[in-house]
Amino acid sequence: MELYIGRDFSRLAHTRYRKDGVESGESFREERVVPALEQAISAGRTLTVVIDVSCSGSFLHEVFAKLPNHGFSRLQVSQHLVMTANEAYLEPYSILALRYLREGYEPSLQDSTSPMPVQ
């Protein structure tokens, strides 16, 4: 299963909260990522979130750092969620998204400067 940020949601992935616009990280997480990840887990499949547009840090933080609040275990996420960029110049966004996801599970890492994938 693949979910493209730009193609499937918004080419303007820059706001954090729904109150700031319908193309927010909060909307993407709640309306797209959570249902798709639930479906992937139920089917024993992997959800690949493809970063195909430039994204603000606040958008990515809202999507990935808050994902643990939806009841997904760290093991479920590590087994069923992959993040990738479809262009080399977008790869830093993928690394940042992984960092935010890890911070969501380990808040003490918020000051860490080295992005690390979820184990």
Tab-separated table of C-alpha atoms in Angstrom, residues 1-3 7-8 12 19-21 23-24 26-27 30 35 39 41 52-53 61 64 67 70-71 74 85 110 117:
chain	number	residue	atom	x	y	z
A	1	MET	CA	0.000	0.000	0.000
A	2	GLU	CA	1.313	3.432	-0.894
A	3	LEU	CA	0.193	6.848	0.239
A	7	ARG	CA	-0.503	13.096	-5.163
A	8	ASP	CA	-3.021	11.719	-2.670
A	12	LEU	CA	0.905	22.313	-0.181
A	19	LYS	CA	-7.645	25.220	11.981
A	20	ASP	CA	-4.898	26.544	9.692
A	21	GLY	CA	-6.327	24.795	6.634
A	23	GLU	CA	-4.212	20.593	3.943
A	24	SER	CA	-2.674	20.314	7.410
A	26	GLU	CA	-3.294	16.973	11.457
A	27	SER	CA	-5.758	16.286	8.621
A	30	GLU	CA	-6.158	11.594	10.966
A	35	PRO	CA	-6.861	4.636	8.479
A	39	GLN	CA	-5.732	-1.301	7.189
A	41	ILE	CA	-1.784	-3.804	10.031
A	52	ASP	CA	6.681	13.498	-3.242
A	53	VAL	CA	6.500	17.215	-2.357
A	61	HIS	CA	5.981	16.784	13.018
A	64	PHE	CA	4.597	11.529	12.557
A	67	LEU	CA	1.132	9.002	15.343
A	70	HIS	CA	-3.385	6.772	18.013
A	71	GLY	CA	-2.532	3.571	19.869
A	74	ARG	CA	6.283	0.820	18.271
A	85	ALA	CA	11.066	10.020	-0.865
A	110	GLN	CA	13.538	15.753	20.926
A	117	PRO	CA	14.908	5.003	12.128
